[in-house]
C-alpha atoms as a printed R data frame, in Angstrom:
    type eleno elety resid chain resno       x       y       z
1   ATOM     1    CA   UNK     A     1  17.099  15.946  14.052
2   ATOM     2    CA   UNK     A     2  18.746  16.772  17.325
3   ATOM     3    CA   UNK     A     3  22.209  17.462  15.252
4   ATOM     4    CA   UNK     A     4  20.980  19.437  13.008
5   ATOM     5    CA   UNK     A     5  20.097  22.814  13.009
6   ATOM     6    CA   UNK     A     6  17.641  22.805   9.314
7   ATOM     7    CA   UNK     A     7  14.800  21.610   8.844
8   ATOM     8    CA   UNK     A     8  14.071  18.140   9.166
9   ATOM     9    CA   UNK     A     9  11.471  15.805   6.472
10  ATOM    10    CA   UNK     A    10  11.477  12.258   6.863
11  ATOM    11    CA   UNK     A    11  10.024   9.755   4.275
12  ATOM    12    CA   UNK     A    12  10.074   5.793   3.251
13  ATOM    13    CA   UNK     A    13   7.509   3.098   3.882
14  ATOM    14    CA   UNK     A    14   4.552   5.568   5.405
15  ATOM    15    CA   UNK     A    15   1.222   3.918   4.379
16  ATOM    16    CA   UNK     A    16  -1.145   5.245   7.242
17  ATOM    17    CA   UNK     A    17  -1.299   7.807   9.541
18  ATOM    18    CA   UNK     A    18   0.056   5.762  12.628
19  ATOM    19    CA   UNK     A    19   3.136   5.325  10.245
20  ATOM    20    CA   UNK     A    20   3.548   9.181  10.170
21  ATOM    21    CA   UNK     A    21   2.852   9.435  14.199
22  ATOM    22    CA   UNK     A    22   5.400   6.336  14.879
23  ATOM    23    CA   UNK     A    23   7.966   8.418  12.066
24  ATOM    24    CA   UNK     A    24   6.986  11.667  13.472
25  ATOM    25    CA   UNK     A    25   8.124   9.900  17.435
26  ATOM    26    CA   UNK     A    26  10.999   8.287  16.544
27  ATOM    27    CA   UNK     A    27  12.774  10.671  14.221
28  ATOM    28    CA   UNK     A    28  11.833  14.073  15.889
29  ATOM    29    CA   UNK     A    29  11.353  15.695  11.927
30  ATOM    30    CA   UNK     A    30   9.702  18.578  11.377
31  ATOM    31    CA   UNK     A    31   7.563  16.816   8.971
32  ATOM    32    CA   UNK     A    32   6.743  13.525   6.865
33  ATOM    33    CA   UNK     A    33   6.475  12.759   3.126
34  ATOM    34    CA   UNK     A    34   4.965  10.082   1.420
35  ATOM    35    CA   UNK     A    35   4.820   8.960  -2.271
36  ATOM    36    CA   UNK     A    36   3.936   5.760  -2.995
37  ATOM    37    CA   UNK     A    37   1.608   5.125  -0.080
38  ATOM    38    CA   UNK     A    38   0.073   8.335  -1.312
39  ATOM    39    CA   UNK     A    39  -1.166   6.321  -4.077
40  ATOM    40    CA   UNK     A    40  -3.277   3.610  -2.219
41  ATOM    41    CA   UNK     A    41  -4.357   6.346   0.608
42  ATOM    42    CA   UNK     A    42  -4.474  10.064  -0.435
43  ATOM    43    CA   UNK     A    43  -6.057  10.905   2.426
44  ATOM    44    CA   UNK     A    44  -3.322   9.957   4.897
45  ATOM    45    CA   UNK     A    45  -2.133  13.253   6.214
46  ATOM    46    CA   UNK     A    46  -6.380  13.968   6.997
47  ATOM    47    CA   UNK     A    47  -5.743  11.273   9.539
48  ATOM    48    CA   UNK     A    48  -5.174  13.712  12.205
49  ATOM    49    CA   UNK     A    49  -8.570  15.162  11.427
50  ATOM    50    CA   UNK     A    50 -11.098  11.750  11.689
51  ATOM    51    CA   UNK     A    51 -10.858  11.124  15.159
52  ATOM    52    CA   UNK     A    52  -9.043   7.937  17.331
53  ATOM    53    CA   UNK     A    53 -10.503   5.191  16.495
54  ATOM    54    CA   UNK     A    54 -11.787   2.646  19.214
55  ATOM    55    CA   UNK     A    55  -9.767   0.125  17.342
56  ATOM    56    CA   UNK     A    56  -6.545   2.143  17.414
57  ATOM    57    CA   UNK     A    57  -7.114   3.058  21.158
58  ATOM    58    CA   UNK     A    58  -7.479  -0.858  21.811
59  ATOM    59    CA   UNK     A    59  -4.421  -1.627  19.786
60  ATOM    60    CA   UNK     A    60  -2.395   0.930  21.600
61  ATOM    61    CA   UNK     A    61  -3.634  -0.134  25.321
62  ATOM    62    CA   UNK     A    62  -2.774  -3.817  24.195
63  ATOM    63    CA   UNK     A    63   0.728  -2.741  24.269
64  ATOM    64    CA   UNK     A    64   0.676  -0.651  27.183
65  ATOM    65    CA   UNK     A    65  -0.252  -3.775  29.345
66  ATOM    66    CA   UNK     A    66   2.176  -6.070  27.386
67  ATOM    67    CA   UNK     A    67   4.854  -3.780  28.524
68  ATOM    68    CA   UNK     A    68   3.376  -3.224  32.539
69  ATOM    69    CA   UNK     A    69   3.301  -6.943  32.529
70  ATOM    70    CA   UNK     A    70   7.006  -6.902  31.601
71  ATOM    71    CA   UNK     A    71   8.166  -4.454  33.814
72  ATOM    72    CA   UNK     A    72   6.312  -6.188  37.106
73  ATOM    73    CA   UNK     A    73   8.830  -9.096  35.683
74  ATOM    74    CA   UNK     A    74  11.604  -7.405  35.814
75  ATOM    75    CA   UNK     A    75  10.662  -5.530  39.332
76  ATOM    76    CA   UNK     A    76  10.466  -9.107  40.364
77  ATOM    77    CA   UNK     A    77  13.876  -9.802  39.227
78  ATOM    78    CA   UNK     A    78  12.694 -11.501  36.393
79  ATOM    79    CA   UNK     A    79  15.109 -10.974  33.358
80  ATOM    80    CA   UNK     A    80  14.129  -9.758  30.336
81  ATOM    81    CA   UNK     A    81  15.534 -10.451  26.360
82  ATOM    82    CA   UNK     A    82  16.779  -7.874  24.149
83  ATOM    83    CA   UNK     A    83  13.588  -7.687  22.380
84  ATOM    84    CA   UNK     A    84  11.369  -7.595  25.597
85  ATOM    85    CA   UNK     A    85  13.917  -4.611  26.944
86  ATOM    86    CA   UNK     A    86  12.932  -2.827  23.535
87  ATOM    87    CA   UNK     A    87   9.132  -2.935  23.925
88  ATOM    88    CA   UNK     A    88   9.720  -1.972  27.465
89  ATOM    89    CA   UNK     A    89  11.542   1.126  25.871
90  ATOM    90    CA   UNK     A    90   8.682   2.113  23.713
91  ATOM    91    CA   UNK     A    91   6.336   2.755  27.070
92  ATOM    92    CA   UNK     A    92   6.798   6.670  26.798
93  ATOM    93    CA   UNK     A    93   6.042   6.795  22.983
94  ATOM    94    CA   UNK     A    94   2.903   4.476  23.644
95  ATOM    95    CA   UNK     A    95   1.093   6.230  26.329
96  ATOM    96    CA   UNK     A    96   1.657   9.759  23.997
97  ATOM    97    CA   UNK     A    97   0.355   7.945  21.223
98  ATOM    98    CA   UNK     A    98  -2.211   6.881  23.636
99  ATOM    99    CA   UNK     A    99  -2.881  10.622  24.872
100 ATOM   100    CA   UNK     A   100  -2.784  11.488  21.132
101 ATOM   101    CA   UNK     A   101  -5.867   9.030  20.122
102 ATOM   102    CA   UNK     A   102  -7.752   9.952  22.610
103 ATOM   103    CA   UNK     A   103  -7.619  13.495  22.257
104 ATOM   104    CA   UNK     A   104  -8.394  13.219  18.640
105 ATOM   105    CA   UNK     A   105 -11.527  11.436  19.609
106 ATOM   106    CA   UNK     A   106 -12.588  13.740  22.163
107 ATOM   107    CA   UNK     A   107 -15.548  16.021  21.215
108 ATOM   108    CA   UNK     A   108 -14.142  18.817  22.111
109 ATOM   109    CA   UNK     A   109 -11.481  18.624  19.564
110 ATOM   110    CA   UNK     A   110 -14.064  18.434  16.578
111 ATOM   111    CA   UNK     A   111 -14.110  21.539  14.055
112 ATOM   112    CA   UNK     A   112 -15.777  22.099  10.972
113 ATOM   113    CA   UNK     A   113 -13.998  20.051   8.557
114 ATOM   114    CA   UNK     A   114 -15.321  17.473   6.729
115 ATOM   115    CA   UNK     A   115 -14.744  14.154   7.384
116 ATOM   116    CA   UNK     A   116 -12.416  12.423   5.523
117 ATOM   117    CA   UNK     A   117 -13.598   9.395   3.149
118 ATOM   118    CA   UNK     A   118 -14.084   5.915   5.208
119 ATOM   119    CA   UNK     A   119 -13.089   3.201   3.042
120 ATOM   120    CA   UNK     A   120 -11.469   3.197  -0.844
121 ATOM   121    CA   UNK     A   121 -14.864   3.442  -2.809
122 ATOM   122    CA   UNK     A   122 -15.548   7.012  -1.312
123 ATOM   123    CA   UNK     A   123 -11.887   7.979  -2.031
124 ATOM   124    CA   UNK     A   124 -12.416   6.894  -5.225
125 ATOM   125    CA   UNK     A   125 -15.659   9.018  -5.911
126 ATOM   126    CA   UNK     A   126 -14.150  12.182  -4.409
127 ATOM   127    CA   UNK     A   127 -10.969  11.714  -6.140
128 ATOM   128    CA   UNK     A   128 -13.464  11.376  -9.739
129 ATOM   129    CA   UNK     A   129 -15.251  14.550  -8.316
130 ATOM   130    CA   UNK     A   130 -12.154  16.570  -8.369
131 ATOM   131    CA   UNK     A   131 -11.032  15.614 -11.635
132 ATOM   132    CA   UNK     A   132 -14.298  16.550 -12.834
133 ATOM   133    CA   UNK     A   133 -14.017  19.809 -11.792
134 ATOM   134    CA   UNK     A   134 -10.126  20.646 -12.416
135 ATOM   135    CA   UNK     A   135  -8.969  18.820 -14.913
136 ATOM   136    CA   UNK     A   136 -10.410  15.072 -16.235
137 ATOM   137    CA   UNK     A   137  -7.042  13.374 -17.420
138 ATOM   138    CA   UNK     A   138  -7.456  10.340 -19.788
139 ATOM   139    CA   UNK     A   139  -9.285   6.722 -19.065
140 ATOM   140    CA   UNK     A   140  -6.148   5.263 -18.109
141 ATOM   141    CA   UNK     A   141  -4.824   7.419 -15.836
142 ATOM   142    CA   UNK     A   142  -8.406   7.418 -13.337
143 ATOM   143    CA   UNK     A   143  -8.336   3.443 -13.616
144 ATOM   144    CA   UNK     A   144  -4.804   3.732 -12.222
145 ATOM   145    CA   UNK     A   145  -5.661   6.073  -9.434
146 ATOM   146    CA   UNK     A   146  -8.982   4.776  -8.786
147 ATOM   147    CA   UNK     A   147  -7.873   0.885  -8.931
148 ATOM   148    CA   UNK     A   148  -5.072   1.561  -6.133
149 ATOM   149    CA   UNK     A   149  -7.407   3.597  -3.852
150 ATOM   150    CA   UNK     A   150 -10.044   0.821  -3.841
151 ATOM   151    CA   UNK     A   151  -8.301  -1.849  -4.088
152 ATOM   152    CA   UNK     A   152  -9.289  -3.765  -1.409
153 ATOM   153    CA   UNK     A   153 -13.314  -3.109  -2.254
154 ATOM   154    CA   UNK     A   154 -12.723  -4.365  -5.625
155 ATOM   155    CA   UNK     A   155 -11.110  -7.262  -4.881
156 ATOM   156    CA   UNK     A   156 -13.333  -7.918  -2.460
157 ATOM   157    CA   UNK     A   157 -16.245  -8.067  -4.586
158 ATOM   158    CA   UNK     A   158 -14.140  -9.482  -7.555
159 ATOM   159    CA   UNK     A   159 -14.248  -6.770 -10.003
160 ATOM   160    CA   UNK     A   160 -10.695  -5.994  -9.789
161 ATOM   161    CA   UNK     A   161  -9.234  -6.975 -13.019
162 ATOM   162    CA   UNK     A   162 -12.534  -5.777 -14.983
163 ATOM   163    CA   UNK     A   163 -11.827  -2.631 -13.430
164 ATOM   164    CA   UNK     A   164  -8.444  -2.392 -14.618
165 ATOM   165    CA   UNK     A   165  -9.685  -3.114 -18.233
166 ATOM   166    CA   UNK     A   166 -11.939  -0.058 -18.635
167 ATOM   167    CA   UNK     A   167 -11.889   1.739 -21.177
168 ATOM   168    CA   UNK     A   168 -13.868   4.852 -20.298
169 ATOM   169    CA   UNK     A   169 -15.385   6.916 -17.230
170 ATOM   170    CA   UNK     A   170 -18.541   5.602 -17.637
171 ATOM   171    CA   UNK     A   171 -17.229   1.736 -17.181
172 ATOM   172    CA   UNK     A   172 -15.235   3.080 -14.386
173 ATOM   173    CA   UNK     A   173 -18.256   4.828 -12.595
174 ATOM   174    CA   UNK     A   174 -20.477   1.761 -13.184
175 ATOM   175    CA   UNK     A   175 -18.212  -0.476 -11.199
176 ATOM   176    CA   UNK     A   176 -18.023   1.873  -8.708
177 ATOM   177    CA   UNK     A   177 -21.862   1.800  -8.043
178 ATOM   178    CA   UNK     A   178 -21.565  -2.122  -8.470
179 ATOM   179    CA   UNK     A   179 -19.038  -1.899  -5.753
180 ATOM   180    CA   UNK     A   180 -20.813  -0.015  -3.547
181 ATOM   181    CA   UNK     A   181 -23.962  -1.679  -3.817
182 ATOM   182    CA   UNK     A   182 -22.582  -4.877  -2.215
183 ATOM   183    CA   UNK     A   183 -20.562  -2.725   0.188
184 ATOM   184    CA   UNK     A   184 -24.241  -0.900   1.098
185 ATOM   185    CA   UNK     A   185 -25.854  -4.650   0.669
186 ATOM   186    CA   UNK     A   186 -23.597  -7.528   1.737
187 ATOM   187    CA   UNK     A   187 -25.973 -10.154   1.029
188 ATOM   188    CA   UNK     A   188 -26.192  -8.847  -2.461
189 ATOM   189    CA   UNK     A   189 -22.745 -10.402  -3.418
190 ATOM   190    CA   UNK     A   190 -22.577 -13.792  -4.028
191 ATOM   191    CA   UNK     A   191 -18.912 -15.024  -5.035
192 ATOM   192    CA   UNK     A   192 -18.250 -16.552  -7.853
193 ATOM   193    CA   UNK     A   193 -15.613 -19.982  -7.667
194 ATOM   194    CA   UNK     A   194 -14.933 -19.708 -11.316
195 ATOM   195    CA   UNK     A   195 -13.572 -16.293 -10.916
196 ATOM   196    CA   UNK     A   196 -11.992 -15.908  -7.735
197 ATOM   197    CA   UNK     A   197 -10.199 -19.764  -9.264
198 ATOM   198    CA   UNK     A   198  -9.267 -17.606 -12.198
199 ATOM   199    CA   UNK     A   199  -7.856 -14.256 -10.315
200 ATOM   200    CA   UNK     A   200  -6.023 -16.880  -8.068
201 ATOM   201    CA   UNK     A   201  -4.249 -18.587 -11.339
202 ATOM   202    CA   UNK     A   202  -3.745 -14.440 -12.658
203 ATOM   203    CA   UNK     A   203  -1.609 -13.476  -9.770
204 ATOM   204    CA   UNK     A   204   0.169 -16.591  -9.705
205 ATOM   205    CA   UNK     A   205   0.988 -16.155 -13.174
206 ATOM   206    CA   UNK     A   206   1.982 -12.511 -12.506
207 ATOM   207    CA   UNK     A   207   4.242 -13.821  -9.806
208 ATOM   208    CA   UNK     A   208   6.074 -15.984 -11.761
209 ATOM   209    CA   UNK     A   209   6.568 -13.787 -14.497
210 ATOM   210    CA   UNK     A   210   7.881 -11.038 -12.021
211 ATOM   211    CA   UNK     A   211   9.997 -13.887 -10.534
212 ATOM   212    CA   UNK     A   212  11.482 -14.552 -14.162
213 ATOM   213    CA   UNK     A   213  11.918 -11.083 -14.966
214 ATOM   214    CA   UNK     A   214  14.529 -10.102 -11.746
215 ATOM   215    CA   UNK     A   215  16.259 -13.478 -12.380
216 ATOM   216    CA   UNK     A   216  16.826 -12.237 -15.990
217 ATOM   217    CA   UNK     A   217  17.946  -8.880 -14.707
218 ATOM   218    CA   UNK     A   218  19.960 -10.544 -12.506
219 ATOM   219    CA   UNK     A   219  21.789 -12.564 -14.809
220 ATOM   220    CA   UNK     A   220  22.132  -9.580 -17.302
221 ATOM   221    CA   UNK     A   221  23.958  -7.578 -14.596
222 ATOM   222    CA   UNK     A   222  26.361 -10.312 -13.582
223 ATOM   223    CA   UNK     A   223  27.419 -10.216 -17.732
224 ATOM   224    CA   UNK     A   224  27.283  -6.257 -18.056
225 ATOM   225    CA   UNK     A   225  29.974  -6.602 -15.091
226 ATOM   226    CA   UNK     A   226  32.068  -9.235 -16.956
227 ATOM   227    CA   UNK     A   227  32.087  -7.862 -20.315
228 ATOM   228    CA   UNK     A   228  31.851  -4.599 -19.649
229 ATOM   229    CA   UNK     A   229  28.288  -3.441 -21.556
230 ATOM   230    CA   UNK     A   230  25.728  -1.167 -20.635
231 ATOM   231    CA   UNK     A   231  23.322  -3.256 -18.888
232 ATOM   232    CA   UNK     A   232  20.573  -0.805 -20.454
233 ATOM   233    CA   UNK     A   233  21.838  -1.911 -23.594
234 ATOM   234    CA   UNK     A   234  21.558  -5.559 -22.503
235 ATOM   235    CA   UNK     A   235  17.898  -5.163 -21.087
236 ATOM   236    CA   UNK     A   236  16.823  -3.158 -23.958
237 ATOM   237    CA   UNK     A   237  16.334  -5.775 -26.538
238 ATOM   238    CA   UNK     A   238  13.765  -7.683 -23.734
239 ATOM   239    CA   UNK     A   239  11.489  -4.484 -23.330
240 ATOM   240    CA   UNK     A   240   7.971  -5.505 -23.877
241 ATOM   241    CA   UNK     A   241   6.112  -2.610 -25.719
242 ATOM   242    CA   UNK     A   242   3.250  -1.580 -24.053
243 ATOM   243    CA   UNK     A   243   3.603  -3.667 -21.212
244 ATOM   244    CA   UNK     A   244   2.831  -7.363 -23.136
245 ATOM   245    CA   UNK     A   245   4.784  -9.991 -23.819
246 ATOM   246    CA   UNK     A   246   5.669 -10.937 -27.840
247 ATOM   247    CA   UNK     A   247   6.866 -13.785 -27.856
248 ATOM   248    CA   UNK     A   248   9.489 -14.670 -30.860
249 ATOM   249    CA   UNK     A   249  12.055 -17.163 -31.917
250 ATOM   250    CA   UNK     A   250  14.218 -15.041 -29.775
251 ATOM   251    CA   UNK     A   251  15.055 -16.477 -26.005
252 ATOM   252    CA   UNK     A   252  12.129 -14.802 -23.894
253 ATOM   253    CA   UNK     A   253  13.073 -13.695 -20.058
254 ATOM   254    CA   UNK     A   254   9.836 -15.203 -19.263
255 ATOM   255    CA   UNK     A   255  11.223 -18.482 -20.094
256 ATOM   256    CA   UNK     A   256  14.395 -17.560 -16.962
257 ATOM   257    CA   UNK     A   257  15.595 -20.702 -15.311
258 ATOM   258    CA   UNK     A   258  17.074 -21.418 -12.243
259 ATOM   259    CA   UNK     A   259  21.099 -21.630 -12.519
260 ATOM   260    CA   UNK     A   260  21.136 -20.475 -16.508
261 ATOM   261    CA   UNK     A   261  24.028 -18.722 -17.074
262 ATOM   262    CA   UNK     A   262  23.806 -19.027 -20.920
263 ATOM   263    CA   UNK     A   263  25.538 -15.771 -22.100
């Protein structure tokens, strides 16, 4: 930013809003986008609207005395490592973000907006609300939205992957309330072995296939390079419609060992 003379918008890997503070610090932009963490928090940039947490504060002072404890080292004569020298370095851009948290929780600072959702359930319900009232877009695409947003409340209460298998609002909405009854009553929810034994088996599965699949593309990249075809051609054939496997008496990617090199 301080070489250029336009403006300035920074983006990658911001999931929260201390990620668009810590961006906003270090890169001196004008202003932050965000896509994909969008996705699991809309409500990111309404960040500088709830308040400082008590937690944040906390987090923030726990550095701050980390770094005073290193620099009464080094007053001492003590020396310090690289990465010690670097979190001495961040004591300016700690005590703003310090300034910054507390100001945000300071009553005086409060206005008349409302408050932003607290956890993924409430995102979820607002995010329903508005698509009720603009425009409702098909099953699929609020079980995508929804399912990222309240993630962690859903797998929390193991209705994750029934979530993702609804097939209209209504299913949707009914989890929701499911959701938040255990959230509103803890000792409502009683975990089930079988199922959390069967999620754990699911995403292991899932991982291996994803492992498979980049070892396949892999492979198919090294051969587009050495015989000189499209790789989209080459991947083509291995596209699974609709997102599930077929399996056929064709080699399957799913099926990828280590150190194949079978053209």
């Amino acid at each position: 930013k301080k070489v250029l003379r336009i403006p300035v918008l920074a983006n990658g890997n911001v999931r929260s809003w201390s990620d668009v503070q810590a961006n906003l610090r270090s890169t001196g932009a004008d202003g932050i986008m965000s896509a994909e963490g969008m996705l699991d928090d809309p409500c990111i940039f309404a960040g500088r609207h709830s308040g400082g947490s008590g937690a944040a504060v906390r987090k923030v002072e726990k550095k701050l005395r980390q770094v005073d404890a290193l620099r009464a080292r080094q007053a001492e004569g003590g020396k310090l490592t690289a990465e010690e020298l670097e979190k001495v370095g961040c004591r300016k851009a700690l005590r703003a973000e310090r300034k910054e948290l507390l100001a945000a929780g300071s009553p005086s600072t409060s206005d008349d907006r409302p408050k932003p959702p607290q956890d993924g359930l409430e995102k979820a319900r607002l995010y329903l609300a508005h698509a009720r009232e603009y425009w409702l877009p098909p099953t699929s695409t609020v079980v995508f939205h929804c399912r990222r947003m309240a993630r962690a409340e859903l797998t929390k209460y193991q209705l994750l992957e029934e979530f993702a298998a609804a097939k209209s609002i209504g299913q949707v909405e009914e989890m929701l309330s499911r959701a938040e009854g255990y959230r509103d009553d803890p000792g409502s929810f009683q975990e089930d072995e079988g199922k959390a034994q069967q999620e754990r088996e699911l995403r292991a599965q899932k991982a291996y296939e994803e492992e498979c699949r980049k070892k396949f593309e892999a492979r198919m990249a090294r051969k587009a390079a050495r015989t000189g075809q499209p790789l989209a051609e080459l991947l083509k054939p291995t596209a699974c419609p609709g997102g599930v496997l077929a399996f056929s008496a064709e080699p399957s990617w799913l099926l990828e060992r280590d150190g194949d090199d079978d053209e």
